[in-house]
PDB file of C-alpha atoms in Angstrom:
ATOM      1  CA  MET A   1     -13.771 -23.240  -2.331  1.00 87.00           C
ATOM      2  CA  LYS A   2     -10.130 -23.072  -3.390  1.00 91.00           C
ATOM      3  CA  LEU A   3      -7.580 -22.467  -0.623  1.00 89.00           C
ATOM      4  CA  LEU A   4      -4.604 -20.420  -1.795  1.00 94.00           C
ATOM      5  CA  GLY A   5      -1.410 -20.453   0.236  1.00 91.00           C
ATOM      6  CA  ALA A   6       1.356 -17.895   0.186  1.00 92.00           C
ATOM      7  CA  ASN A   7       2.996 -18.954  -3.080  1.00 93.00           C
ATOM      8  CA  ALA A   8      -0.311 -19.276  -4.926  1.00 94.00           C
ATOM      9  CA  THR A   9      -1.469 -15.865  -3.673  1.00 95.00           C
ATOM     10  CA  LEU A  10       1.771 -14.230  -4.818  1.00 94.00           C
ATOM     11  CA  ALA A  11       1.570 -15.847  -8.249  1.00 95.00           C
ATOM     12  CA  LEU A  12      -1.911 -14.443  -8.834  1.00 96.00           C
ATOM     13  CA  LEU A  13      -1.078 -10.834  -7.872  1.00 97.00           C
ATOM     14  CA  PRO A  14       1.756  -9.398 -10.012  1.00 97.00           C
ATOM     15  CA  TYR A  15       2.269  -5.743  -9.144  1.00 97.00           C
ATOM     16  CA  SER A  16       1.774  -4.113 -12.531  1.00 97.00           C
ATOM     17  CA  GLU A  17      -1.442  -5.998 -13.243  1.00 97.00           C
ATOM     18  CA  LEU A  18      -2.692  -5.291  -9.729  1.00 98.00           C
ATOM     19  CA  ALA A  19      -2.014  -1.570 -10.223  1.00 98.00           C
ATOM     20  CA  ASP A  20      -4.139  -1.733 -13.392  1.00 98.00           C
ATOM     21  CA  GLU A  21      -6.870  -3.542 -11.437  1.00 98.00           C
ATOM     22  CA  LEU A  22      -6.772  -0.840  -8.759  1.00 98.00           C
ATOM     23  CA  HIS A  23      -7.244   1.792 -11.462  1.00 98.00           C
ATOM     24  CA  ALA A  24     -10.267  -0.159 -12.704  1.00 97.00           C
ATOM     25  CA  MET A  25     -11.541  -0.174  -9.111  1.00 98.00           C
ATOM     26  CA  LEU A  26     -11.244   3.634  -8.992  1.00 97.00           C
ATOM     27  CA  VAL A  27     -13.320   3.821 -12.178  1.00 97.00           C
ATOM     28  CA  ALA A  28     -15.940   1.484 -10.696  1.00 97.00           C
ATOM     29  CA  GLN A  29     -15.979   3.521  -7.500  1.00 96.00           C
ATOM     30  CA  GLN A  30     -16.668   6.730  -9.433  1.00 95.00           C
ATOM     31  CA  ARG A  31     -19.536   4.994 -11.236  1.00 97.00           C
ATOM     32  CA  GLY A  32     -21.058   3.732  -7.992  1.00 97.00           C
ATOM     33  CA  GLU A  33     -20.564   0.105  -9.006  1.00 98.00           C
ATOM     34  CA  VAL A  34     -18.723  -0.969  -5.828  1.00 98.00           C
ATOM     35  CA  SER A  35     -19.203  -0.284  -2.141  1.00 97.00           C
ATOM     36  CA  ALA A  36     -17.501  -0.887   1.187  1.00 97.00           C
ATOM     37  CA  PRO A  37     -18.679   0.130   4.662  1.00 94.00           C
ATOM     38  CA  PRO A  38     -16.283   1.294   7.385  1.00 89.00           C
ATOM     39  CA  ARG A  39     -14.322  -1.586   8.817  1.00 89.00           C
ATOM     40  CA  THR A  40     -15.624  -3.271  11.964  1.00 93.00           C
ATOM     41  CA  ILE A  41     -13.248  -3.346  14.933  1.00 90.00           C
ATOM     42  CA  LEU A  42     -13.980  -5.720  17.814  1.00 94.00           C
ATOM     43  CA  GLU A  43     -11.840  -5.900  20.947  1.00 93.00           C
ATOM     44  CA  LEU A  44     -11.399  -9.533  21.940  1.00 94.00           C
ATOM     45  CA  PRO A  45     -11.159 -10.955  25.458  1.00 95.00           C
ATOM     46  CA  GLY A  46      -7.526 -11.163  26.513  1.00 89.00           C
ATOM     47  CA  GLY A  47      -6.381  -8.082  24.613  1.00 89.00           C
ATOM     48  CA  GLY A  48      -6.656  -9.154  20.966  1.00 91.00           C
ATOM     49  CA  THR A  49      -8.388  -7.211  18.215  1.00 92.00           C
ATOM     50  CA  LEU A  50     -10.537  -8.446  15.326  1.00 95.00           C
ATOM     51  CA  LEU A  51     -11.004  -6.357  12.193  1.00 93.00           C
ATOM     52  CA  ILE A  52     -13.510  -7.194   9.452  1.00 97.00           C
ATOM     53  CA  MET A  53     -13.349  -5.384   6.106  1.00 96.00           C
ATOM     54  CA  PRO A  54     -16.032  -6.275   3.504  1.00 98.00           C
ATOM     55  CA  ALA A  55     -16.466  -4.888  -0.007  1.00 98.00           C
ATOM     56  CA  THR A  56     -18.766  -5.814  -2.856  1.00 98.00           C
ATOM     57  CA  SER A  57     -19.328  -5.524  -6.590  1.00 98.00           C
ATOM     58  CA  ALA A  58     -21.900  -7.051  -8.920  1.00 97.00           C
ATOM     59  CA  ALA A  59     -19.863 -10.207  -9.500  1.00 97.00           C
ATOM     60  CA  LEU A  60     -17.581 -10.637  -6.496  1.00 98.00           C
ATOM     61  CA  THR A  61     -17.600  -9.826  -2.795  1.00 98.00           C
ATOM     62  CA  SER A  62     -14.526  -9.844  -0.552  1.00 98.00           C
ATOM     63  CA  ILE A  63     -14.185 -10.057   3.217  1.00 98.00           C
ATOM     64  CA  LYS A  64     -10.830  -9.541   4.911  1.00 97.00           C
ATOM     65  CA  ILE A  65     -10.537 -10.854   8.459  1.00 97.00           C
ATOM     66  CA  VAL A  66      -7.581  -9.617  10.497  1.00 93.00           C
ATOM     67  CA  THR A  67      -6.593 -10.477  14.066  1.00 93.00           C
ATOM     68  CA  VAL A  68      -3.976  -8.572  16.045  1.00 88.00           C
ATOM     69  CA  HIS A  69      -2.497 -10.153  19.167  1.00 89.00           C
ATOM     70  CA  THR A  70       0.540  -8.200  20.334  1.00 80.00           C
ATOM     71  CA  THR A  71       1.484 -10.883  22.888  1.00 87.00           C
ATOM     72  CA  ASN A  72       1.844 -13.631  20.270  1.00 86.00           C
ATOM     73  CA  ALA A  73       5.597 -13.203  19.976  1.00 79.00           C
ATOM     74  CA  ALA A  74       6.021 -15.012  23.295  1.00 83.00           C
ATOM     75  CA  LEU A  75       4.118 -17.932  21.764  1.00 86.00           C
ATOM     76  CA  GLU A  76       6.212 -17.821  18.575  1.00 86.00           C
ATOM     77  CA  LEU A  77       3.107 -16.869  16.583  1.00 85.00           C
ATOM     78  CA  PRO A  78       2.646 -13.873  14.268  1.00 84.00           C
ATOM     79  CA  SER A  79       1.037 -10.887  15.959  1.00 83.00           C
ATOM     80  CA  VAL A  80      -1.030 -10.071  12.850  1.00 85.00           C
ATOM     81  CA  GLN A  81      -2.890 -12.816  10.968  1.00 92.00           C
ATOM     82  CA  ALA A  82      -5.238 -12.261   8.049  1.00 95.00           C
ATOM     83  CA  ASP A  83      -7.290 -14.020   5.403  1.00 97.00           C
ATOM     84  CA  VAL A  84      -9.268 -12.715   2.445  1.00 98.00           C
ATOM     85  CA  LEU A  85     -12.418 -14.622   1.452  1.00 98.00           C
ATOM     86  CA  ALA A  86     -13.865 -14.201  -2.050  1.00 98.00           C
ATOM     87  CA  LEU A  87     -17.558 -14.877  -2.608  1.00 97.00           C
ATOM     88  CA  ASP A  88     -19.838 -15.029  -5.614  1.00 97.00           C
ATOM     89  CA  THR A  89     -22.074 -12.006  -5.036  1.00 98.00           C
ATOM     90  CA  ALA A  90     -25.180 -13.492  -6.657  1.00 97.00           C
ATOM     91  CA  THR A  91     -25.193 -16.744  -4.697  1.00 98.00           C
ATOM     92  CA  GLY A  92     -22.863 -16.272  -1.733  1.00 97.00           C
ATOM     93  CA  ARG A  93     -20.867 -19.290  -2.878  1.00 97.00           C
ATOM     94  CA  ARG A  94     -17.374 -19.336  -1.382  1.00 97.00           C
ATOM     95  CA  LEU A  95     -14.821 -19.174  -4.177  1.00 97.00           C
ATOM     96  CA  LEU A  96     -11.339 -18.448  -2.842  1.00 96.00           C
ATOM     97  CA  LEU A  97      -9.468 -18.031   0.420  1.00 97.00           C
ATOM     98  CA  LEU A  98      -6.269 -16.016  -0.005  1.00 97.00           C
ATOM     99  CA  ASP A  99      -3.347 -15.228   2.299  1.00 96.00           C
ATOM    100  CA  GLY A 100      -4.519 -11.932   3.788  1.00 95.00           C
ATOM    101  CA  GLY A 101      -1.110 -10.681   4.825  1.00 93.00           C
ATOM    102  CA  LEU A 102       0.244 -11.050   1.302  1.00 95.00           C
ATOM    103  CA  VAL A 103      -2.881  -9.503  -0.218  1.00 96.00           C
ATOM    104  CA  THR A 104      -2.403  -6.478   2.044  1.00 94.00           C
ATOM    105  CA  ALA A 105       1.283  -6.134   1.221  1.00 94.00           C
ATOM    106  CA  ARG A 106       0.756  -6.509  -2.518  1.00 97.00           C
ATOM    107  CA  ARG A 107      -2.273  -4.251  -2.890  1.00 97.00           C
ATOM    108  CA  THR A 108      -0.693  -1.519  -0.723  1.00 96.00           C
ATOM    109  CA  ALA A 109       2.479  -1.490  -2.802  1.00 97.00           C
ATOM    110  CA  ALA A 110       0.511  -1.703  -6.054  1.00 98.00           C
ATOM    111  CA  LEU A 111      -1.605   1.289  -4.986  1.00 98.00           C
ATOM    112  CA  SER A 112       1.568   3.289  -4.329  1.00 98.00           C
ATOM    113  CA  LEU A 113       2.812   2.177  -7.746  1.00 98.00           C
ATOM    114  CA  LEU A 114      -0.411   3.399  -9.351  1.00 98.00           C
ATOM    115  CA  ALA A 115      -0.161   6.724  -7.498  1.00 98.00           C
ATOM    116  CA  ALA A 116       3.451   7.146  -8.623  1.00 97.00           C
ATOM    117  CA  ARG A 117       2.473   6.448 -12.228  1.00 97.00           C
ATOM    118  CA  MET A 118      -0.231   9.092 -12.030  1.00 97.00           C
ATOM    119  CA  LEU A 119       1.340  11.741  -9.790  1.00 97.00           C
ATOM    120  CA  ALA A 120       5.135  11.474  -9.599  1.00 96.00           C
ATOM    121  CA  PRO A 121       7.075  14.237 -11.382  1.00 94.00           C
ATOM    122  CA  ARG A 122      10.003  11.804 -11.944  1.00 93.00           C
ATOM    123  CA  PRO A 123       8.627   8.246 -11.703  1.00 94.00           C
ATOM    124  CA  ASP A 124      11.854   6.591 -12.880  1.00 91.00           C
ATOM    125  CA  GLY A 125      13.693   7.188  -9.582  1.00 89.00           C
ATOM    126  CA  PRO A 126      16.167   6.795  -7.899  1.00 97.00           C
ATOM    127  CA  LEU A 127      14.188   5.354  -4.966  1.00 98.00           C
ATOM    128  CA  LEU A 128      14.645   5.687  -1.204  1.00 98.00           C
ATOM    129  CA  ILE A 129      12.867   3.217   1.081  1.00 98.00           C
ATOM    130  CA  VAL A 130      12.693   3.964   4.802  1.00 97.00           C
ATOM    131  CA  GLY A 131      11.668   0.823   6.653  1.00 95.00           C
ATOM    132  CA  ALA A 132      12.887  -2.632   5.654  1.00 93.00           C
ATOM    133  CA  GLY A 133       9.945  -4.800   6.693  1.00 90.00           C
ATOM    134  CA  THR A 134       7.221  -6.426   4.627  1.00 90.00           C
ATOM    135  CA  GLN A 135       5.964  -3.171   3.106  1.00 93.00           C
ATOM    136  CA  GLY A 136       9.471  -1.944   2.359  1.00 95.00           C
ATOM    137  CA  GLN A 137      10.206  -5.156   0.470  1.00 95.00           C
ATOM    138  CA  ALA A 138       6.872  -5.081  -1.372  1.00 96.00           C
ATOM    139  CA  HIS A 139       7.373  -1.472  -2.478  1.00 97.00           C
ATOM    140  CA  LEU A 140      10.896  -2.209  -3.682  1.00 97.00           C
ATOM    141  CA  GLU A 141       9.559  -5.055  -5.816  1.00 97.00           C
ATOM    142  CA  ALA A 142       6.587  -3.033  -7.084  1.00 97.00           C
ATOM    143  CA  PHE A 143       8.591   0.039  -8.081  1.00 98.00           C
ATOM    144  CA  ALA A 144      11.280  -2.058  -9.761  1.00 97.00           C
ATOM    145  CA  GLU A 145       8.691  -4.095 -11.672  1.00 95.00           C
ATOM    146  CA  GLY A 146       6.237  -1.325 -12.477  1.00 97.00           C
ATOM    147  CA  LEU A 147       8.437   1.768 -12.898  1.00 96.00           C
ATOM    148  CA  GLY A 148      11.741   0.282 -13.985  1.00 95.00           C
ATOM    149  CA  VAL A 149      13.605   1.730 -11.003  1.00 96.00           C
ATOM    150  CA  ARG A 150      17.249   0.633 -11.035  1.00 96.00           C
ATOM    151  CA  GLU A 151      18.880   2.649  -8.227  1.00 97.00           C
ATOM    152  CA  VAL A 152      17.684   2.094  -4.640  1.00 98.00           C
ATOM    153  CA  TYR A 153      18.662   3.330  -1.188  1.00 98.00           C
ATOM    154  CA  VAL A 154      17.401   1.570   1.939  1.00 98.00           C
ATOM    155  CA  ALA A 155      17.323   2.923   5.496  1.00 96.00           C
ATOM    156  CA  SER A 156      15.985   1.233   8.604  1.00 94.00           C
ATOM    157  CA  ARG A 157      16.093   1.666  12.357  1.00 91.00           C
ATOM    158  CA  THR A 158      17.889  -1.695  12.380  1.00 92.00           C
ATOM    159  CA  ALA A 159      21.008  -1.566  10.217  1.00 94.00           C
ATOM    160  CA  ALA A 160      20.982  -5.327   9.596  1.00 95.00           C
ATOM    161  CA  HIS A 161      17.478  -5.101   8.143  1.00 94.00           C
ATOM    162  CA  ALA A 162      18.509  -2.321   5.766  1.00 96.00           C
ATOM    163  CA  LYS A 163      21.502  -4.342   4.610  1.00 96.00           C
ATOM    164  CA  ALA A 164      19.370  -7.437   4.087  1.00 96.00           C
ATOM    165  CA  LEU A 165      16.832  -5.587   1.921  1.00 97.00           C
ATOM    166  CA  ALA A 166      19.643  -3.944  -0.059  1.00 97.00           C
ATOM    167  CA  GLU A 167      21.080  -7.404  -0.681  1.00 96.00           C
ATOM    168  CA  GLN A 168      17.681  -8.587  -1.940  1.00 95.00           C
ATOM    169  CA  ALA A 169      17.593  -5.605  -4.280  1.00 96.00           C
ATOM    170  CA  ARG A 170      21.041  -6.406  -5.622  1.00 97.00           C
ATOM    171  CA  ALA A 171      19.912 -10.000  -6.186  1.00 95.00           C
ATOM    172  CA  ARG A 172      17.220  -8.513  -8.470  1.00 93.00           C
ATOM    173  CA  GLY A 173      19.929  -6.724 -10.460  1.00 95.00           C
ATOM    174  CA  LEU A 174      19.421  -3.310  -8.854  1.00 96.00           C
ATOM    175  CA  ASP A 175      22.085  -0.878  -7.715  1.00 97.00           C
ATOM    176  CA  ALA A 176      21.273  -0.814  -3.987  1.00 97.00           C
ATOM    177  CA  THR A 177      22.865   0.893  -0.984  1.00 97.00           C
ATOM    178  CA  ALA A 178      22.013   0.562   2.713  1.00 97.00           C
ATOM    179  CA  LEU A 179      22.082   3.870   4.604  1.00 96.00           C
ATOM    180  CA  ALA A 180      22.311   4.744   8.274  1.00 93.00           C
ATOM    181  CA  ASP A 181      20.696   8.128   7.616  1.00 94.00           C
ATOM    182  CA  PRO A 182      17.933   8.483   4.990  1.00 95.00           C
ATOM    183  CA  GLY A 183      18.731  12.180   4.700  1.00 93.00           C
ATOM    184  CA  ALA A 184      21.997  11.274   2.992  1.00 94.00           C
ATOM    185  CA  ALA A 185      20.138  10.326  -0.222  1.00 96.00           C
ATOM    186  CA  LEU A 186      17.570  13.128  -0.398  1.00 96.00           C
ATOM    187  CA  ASP A 187      19.547  15.219  -2.879  1.00 95.00           C
ATOM    188  CA  ARG A 188      19.415  12.291  -5.344  1.00 96.00           C
ATOM    189  CA  VAL A 189      16.100  10.489  -4.990  1.00 97.00           C
ATOM    190  CA  THR A 190      12.850  11.432  -6.720  1.00 97.00           C
ATOM    191  CA  LEU A 191      10.848   8.511  -5.279  1.00 98.00           C
ATOM    192  CA  ILE A 192      10.525   7.956  -1.529  1.00 98.00           C
ATOM    193  CA  VAL A 193       8.593   5.299   0.390  1.00 98.00           C
ATOM    194  CA  THR A 194       8.171   5.490   4.156  1.00 97.00           C
ATOM    195  CA  ALA A 195       7.027   2.147   5.550  1.00 94.00           C
ATOM    196  CA  THR A 196       7.489   2.358   9.305  1.00 91.00           C
ATOM    197  CA  THR A 197       5.209   2.566  12.339  1.00 86.00           C
ATOM    198  CA  SER A 198       7.184   5.445  13.794  1.00 90.00           C
ATOM    199  CA  ALA A 199       5.519   7.960  16.098  1.00 90.00           C
ATOM    200  CA  THR A 200       8.075  10.599  15.073  1.00 93.00           C
ATOM    201  CA  PRO A 201       9.207  11.712  11.582  1.00 94.00           C
ATOM    202  CA  VAL A 202      11.745   9.510   9.828  1.00 95.00           C
ATOM    203  CA  LEU A 203      12.560  12.089   7.127  1.00 95.00           C
ATOM    204  CA  PRO A 204      13.698  15.706   7.222  1.00 93.00           C
ATOM    205  CA  ALA A 205      11.685  18.274   5.282  1.00 93.00           C
ATOM    206  CA  THR A 206      14.450  18.862   2.733  1.00 93.00           C
ATOM    207  CA  VAL A 207      13.275  16.620  -0.106  1.00 96.00           C
ATOM    208  CA  ARG A 208      13.636  17.661  -3.725  1.00 96.00           C
ATOM    209  CA  GLU A 209      10.917  19.719  -5.355  1.00 95.00           C
ATOM    210  CA  ASP A 210      10.351  16.888  -7.843  1.00 95.00           C
ATOM    211  CA  ALA A 211      10.047  14.210  -5.134  1.00 97.00           C
ATOM    212  CA  PHE A 212       7.113  11.820  -4.826  1.00 97.00           C
ATOM    213  CA  ILE A 213       6.576  10.341  -1.365  1.00 98.00           C
ATOM    214  CA  ALA A 214       4.374   7.331  -0.639  1.00 98.00           C
ATOM    215  CA  ALA A 215       3.755   7.325   3.118  1.00 97.00           C
ATOM    216  CA  VAL A 216       2.254   3.946   3.980  1.00 96.00           C
ATOM    217  CA  GLY A 217       3.474   3.019   7.459  1.00 91.00           C
ATOM    218  CA  ALA A 218       1.759   5.262  10.015  1.00 87.00           C
ATOM    219  CA  PHE A 219      -1.848   4.184  10.501  1.00 85.00           C
ATOM    220  CA  ARG A 220      -2.951   5.981  13.682  1.00 87.00           C
ATOM    221  CA  PRO A 221      -3.359   9.662  14.577  1.00 92.00           C
ATOM    222  CA  ASP A 222      -0.468   9.374  17.063  1.00 92.00           C
ATOM    223  CA  MET A 223       1.950   8.140  14.368  1.00 90.00           C
ATOM    224  CA  ALA A 224       3.748  10.397  11.888  1.00 94.00           C
ATOM    225  CA  GLU A 225       6.531   9.427   9.475  1.00 95.00           C
ATOM    226  CA  LEU A 226       6.682  12.871   7.834  1.00 97.00           C
ATOM    227  CA  PRO A 227       7.515  16.209   9.487  1.00 96.00           C
ATOM    228  CA  PRO A 228       4.800  18.896   9.475  1.00 97.00           C
ATOM    229  CA  ALA A 229       7.013  21.292   7.490  1.00 96.00           C
ATOM    230  CA  LEU A 230       7.244  18.783   4.626  1.00 97.00           C
ATOM    231  CA  VAL A 231       3.520  18.004   4.704  1.00 97.00           C
ATOM    232  CA  ARG A 232       2.627  21.699   4.570  1.00 96.00           C
ATOM    233  CA  ARG A 233       4.811  22.419   1.508  1.00 94.00           C
ATOM    234  CA  ALA A 234       3.683  19.398  -0.529  1.00 96.00           C
ATOM    235  CA  ARG A 235       0.789  18.604  -2.851  1.00 97.00           C
ATOM    236  CA  LEU A 236      -1.318  16.173  -0.822  1.00 97.00           C
ATOM    237  CA  TYR A 237      -3.154  13.069  -2.070  1.00 98.00           C
ATOM    238  CA  VAL A 238      -4.767  10.217  -0.123  1.00 97.00           C
ATOM    239  CA  ASP A 239      -6.275   6.833  -0.923  1.00 96.00           C
ATOM    240  CA  THR A 240      -9.533   7.747   0.853  1.00 94.00           C
ATOM    241  CA  LEU A 241     -10.407  11.086   2.427  1.00 94.00           C
ATOM    242  CA  THR A 242     -12.495   9.695   5.287  1.00 93.00           C
ATOM    243  CA  GLY A 243      -9.820   7.165   6.187  1.00 92.00           C
ATOM    244  CA  ALA A 244      -7.076   9.780   6.141  1.00 95.00           C
ATOM    245  CA  GLN A 245      -9.082  12.201   8.272  1.00 95.00           C
ATOM    246  CA  ALA A 246      -9.508   9.485  10.900  1.00 92.00           C
ATOM    247  CA  GLU A 247      -6.104   7.771  10.798  1.00 91.00           C
ATOM    248  CA  ALA A 248      -3.387   9.701   8.915  1.00 94.00           C
ATOM    249  CA  GLY A 249      -1.299  11.099  11.741  1.00 95.00           C
ATOM    250  CA  ASP A 250       1.162  12.609   9.242  1.00 95.00           C
ATOM    251  CA  LEU A 251      -1.563  14.942   7.976  1.00 97.00           C
ATOM    252  CA  ILE A 252      -3.540  15.352  11.197  1.00 96.00           C
ATOM    253  CA  GLN A 253      -0.501  16.442  13.209  1.00 95.00           C
ATOM    254  CA  ALA A 254       0.508  18.919  10.498  1.00 95.00           C
ATOM    255  CA  GLY A 255      -2.840  20.696  10.916  1.00 96.00           C
ATOM    256  CA  ILE A 256      -3.461  20.817   7.179  1.00 95.00           C
ATOM    257  CA  ASP A 257      -6.509  22.264   5.449  1.00 95.00           C
ATOM    258  CA  TRP A 258      -8.432  19.187   4.282  1.00 97.00           C
ATOM    259  CA  GLN A 259      -9.783  21.203   1.374  1.00 95.00           C
ATOM    260  CA  GLN A 260      -6.258  21.014  -0.042  1.00 94.00           C
ATOM    261  CA  VAL A 261      -6.191  17.185   0.057  1.00 97.00           C
ATOM    262  CA  THR A 262      -7.150  15.260  -3.084  1.00 97.00           C
ATOM    263  CA  PRO A 263      -8.409  11.666  -2.962  1.00 96.00           C
ATOM    264  CA  LEU A 264      -6.870   9.410  -5.605  1.00 96.00           C
ATOM    265  CA  ALA A 265      -9.265   9.011  -8.532  1.00 95.00           C
ATOM    266  CA  ALA A 266      -9.124   7.416 -11.955  1.00 94.00           C
ATOM    267  CA  ASP A 267      -8.979  10.812 -13.673  1.00 93.00           C
ATOM    268  CA  VAL A 268      -6.908  12.789 -11.173  1.00 94.00           C
ATOM    269  CA  PRO A 269      -4.634  15.224 -13.071  1.00 93.00           C
ATOM    270  CA  ARG A 270      -0.878  15.090 -12.596  1.00 92.00           C
ATOM    271  CA  PRO A 271       0.217  18.013 -10.387  1.00 93.00           C
ATOM    272  CA  ALA A 272       2.143  20.812 -12.062  1.00 85.00           C
ATOM    273  CA  SER A 273       4.751  20.913  -9.287  1.00 83.00           C
ATOM    274  CA  GLY A 274       5.910  19.072  -6.201  1.00 81.00           C
ATOM    275  CA  PRO A 275       6.859  17.701  -3.858  1.00 97.00           C
ATOM    276  CA  VAL A 276       3.947  15.254  -3.919  1.00 98.00           C
ATOM    277  CA  ILE A 277       2.812  13.200  -0.926  1.00 98.00           C
ATOM    278  CA  PHE A 278       0.516  10.194  -1.339  1.00 98.00           C
ATOM    279  CA  LYS A 279      -0.768   8.986   2.027  1.00 98.00           C
ATOM    280  CA  SER A 280      -2.573   5.644   2.194  1.00 96.00           C
ATOM    281  CA  VAL A 281      -4.212   4.052   5.226  1.00 93.00           C
ATOM    282  CA  GLY A 282      -5.929   1.147   3.456  1.00 92.00           C
ATOM    283  CA  HIS A 283      -9.451   0.347   2.347  1.00 96.00           C
ATOM    284  CA  ALA A 284     -11.524  -2.782   1.693  1.00 97.00           C
ATOM    285  CA  LEU A 285     -11.974  -1.808  -1.972  1.00 98.00           C
ATOM    286  CA  TRP A 286      -8.252  -2.359  -2.533  1.00 98.00           C
ATOM    287  CA  ASP A 287      -8.667  -5.926  -1.238  1.00 98.00           C
ATOM    288  CA  LEU A 288     -11.607  -6.393  -3.604  1.00 98.00           C
ATOM    289  CA  ALA A 289      -9.409  -5.300  -6.515  1.00 98.00           C
ATOM    290  CA  ALA A 290      -6.923  -8.011  -5.553  1.00 98.00           C
ATOM    291  CA  VAL A 291      -9.772 -10.537  -5.469  1.00 98.00           C
ATOM    292  CA  TRP A 292     -10.898  -9.422  -8.947  1.00 97.00           C
ATOM    293  CA  LEU A 293      -7.400 -10.038 -10.315  1.00 97.00           C
ATOM    294  CA  ALA A 294      -6.794 -13.329  -8.511  1.00 97.00           C
ATOM    295  CA  HIS A 295     -10.158 -14.743  -9.570  1.00 96.00           C
ATOM    296  CA  ARG A 296      -9.685 -13.767 -13.222  1.00 95.00           C
ATOM    297  CA  ARG A 297      -6.123 -15.072 -13.447  1.00 95.00           C
ATOM    298  CA  LEU A 298      -7.104 -18.345 -11.785  1.00 90.00           C
ATOM    299  CA  HIS A 299     -10.041 -18.731 -14.157  1.00 81.00           C
ATOM    300  CA  ASP A 300      -7.820 -17.989 -17.185  1.00 76.00           C
ATOM    301  CA  THR A 301      -5.263 -20.560 -16.010  1.00 68.00           C
ATOM    302  CA  GLN A 302      -7.912 -23.251 -15.597  1.00 66.00           C
ATOM    303  CA  GLU A 303      -9.238 -22.626 -19.117  1.00 56.00           C
ATOM    304  CA  ARG A 304      -5.847 -23.177 -20.760  1.00 51.00           C
TER     305      ARG A 304
END
């Protein structure tokens, strides 16, 4: 089994190629060629949580193992730790062990990139990112690489974090501005990413009609990054319907009609009007897509 650290994992998962791999996963899902059960959640003694997320295809199987220990900060350890194990489906042979945190960040941002390619009325930006953590950074990189975005606005609850991410964007050659209030950019931006764990909305409802919003931060029913008025006026798309119905507080709290929510699919038509909201809560199949790409790229490198 090959152990892949952070740098090796990043090198094997470029955003544009991963977005293409995720599209291939949507095709395979429609054909019934892949499967993933609901994730297993086990409460650990002492207050920790273990999550296990398996997925399988004819050639490869992936298992993501995540632990969450909210008290780890006092021990100077990360509160969330994750690994992704890749297996040969036919034999069970262990093939790869990838950095699970980076897999999650990359595949989440790449899925938003794919959704923007397919659904955004104006996919060239400008871009507003609310939340300057790992997902904010990953989405900035993905949208710059995959959509050619050149103008970026960054807002965060912590001003220093917004400034730091804006500086990273400028280092990539982008025109980037840190904002105290995300509402200040809404008359300009056509791409919006919310990547916070806020329990209350971080945006007003007054986005442009041609706006595309990727809401990726809130992952529990008691969290909501988007106001109900915005959710109710938008075209709604999700990464998985069952996951969103259980976890997407943005949609649950808005009391939407789930018949009006469209799961992302390989052949989903581009909406005729906006605004468009894409809500993702994560799924093991997206980890399997990352494993597909990493395994193929590693194999191609070894053959050269």
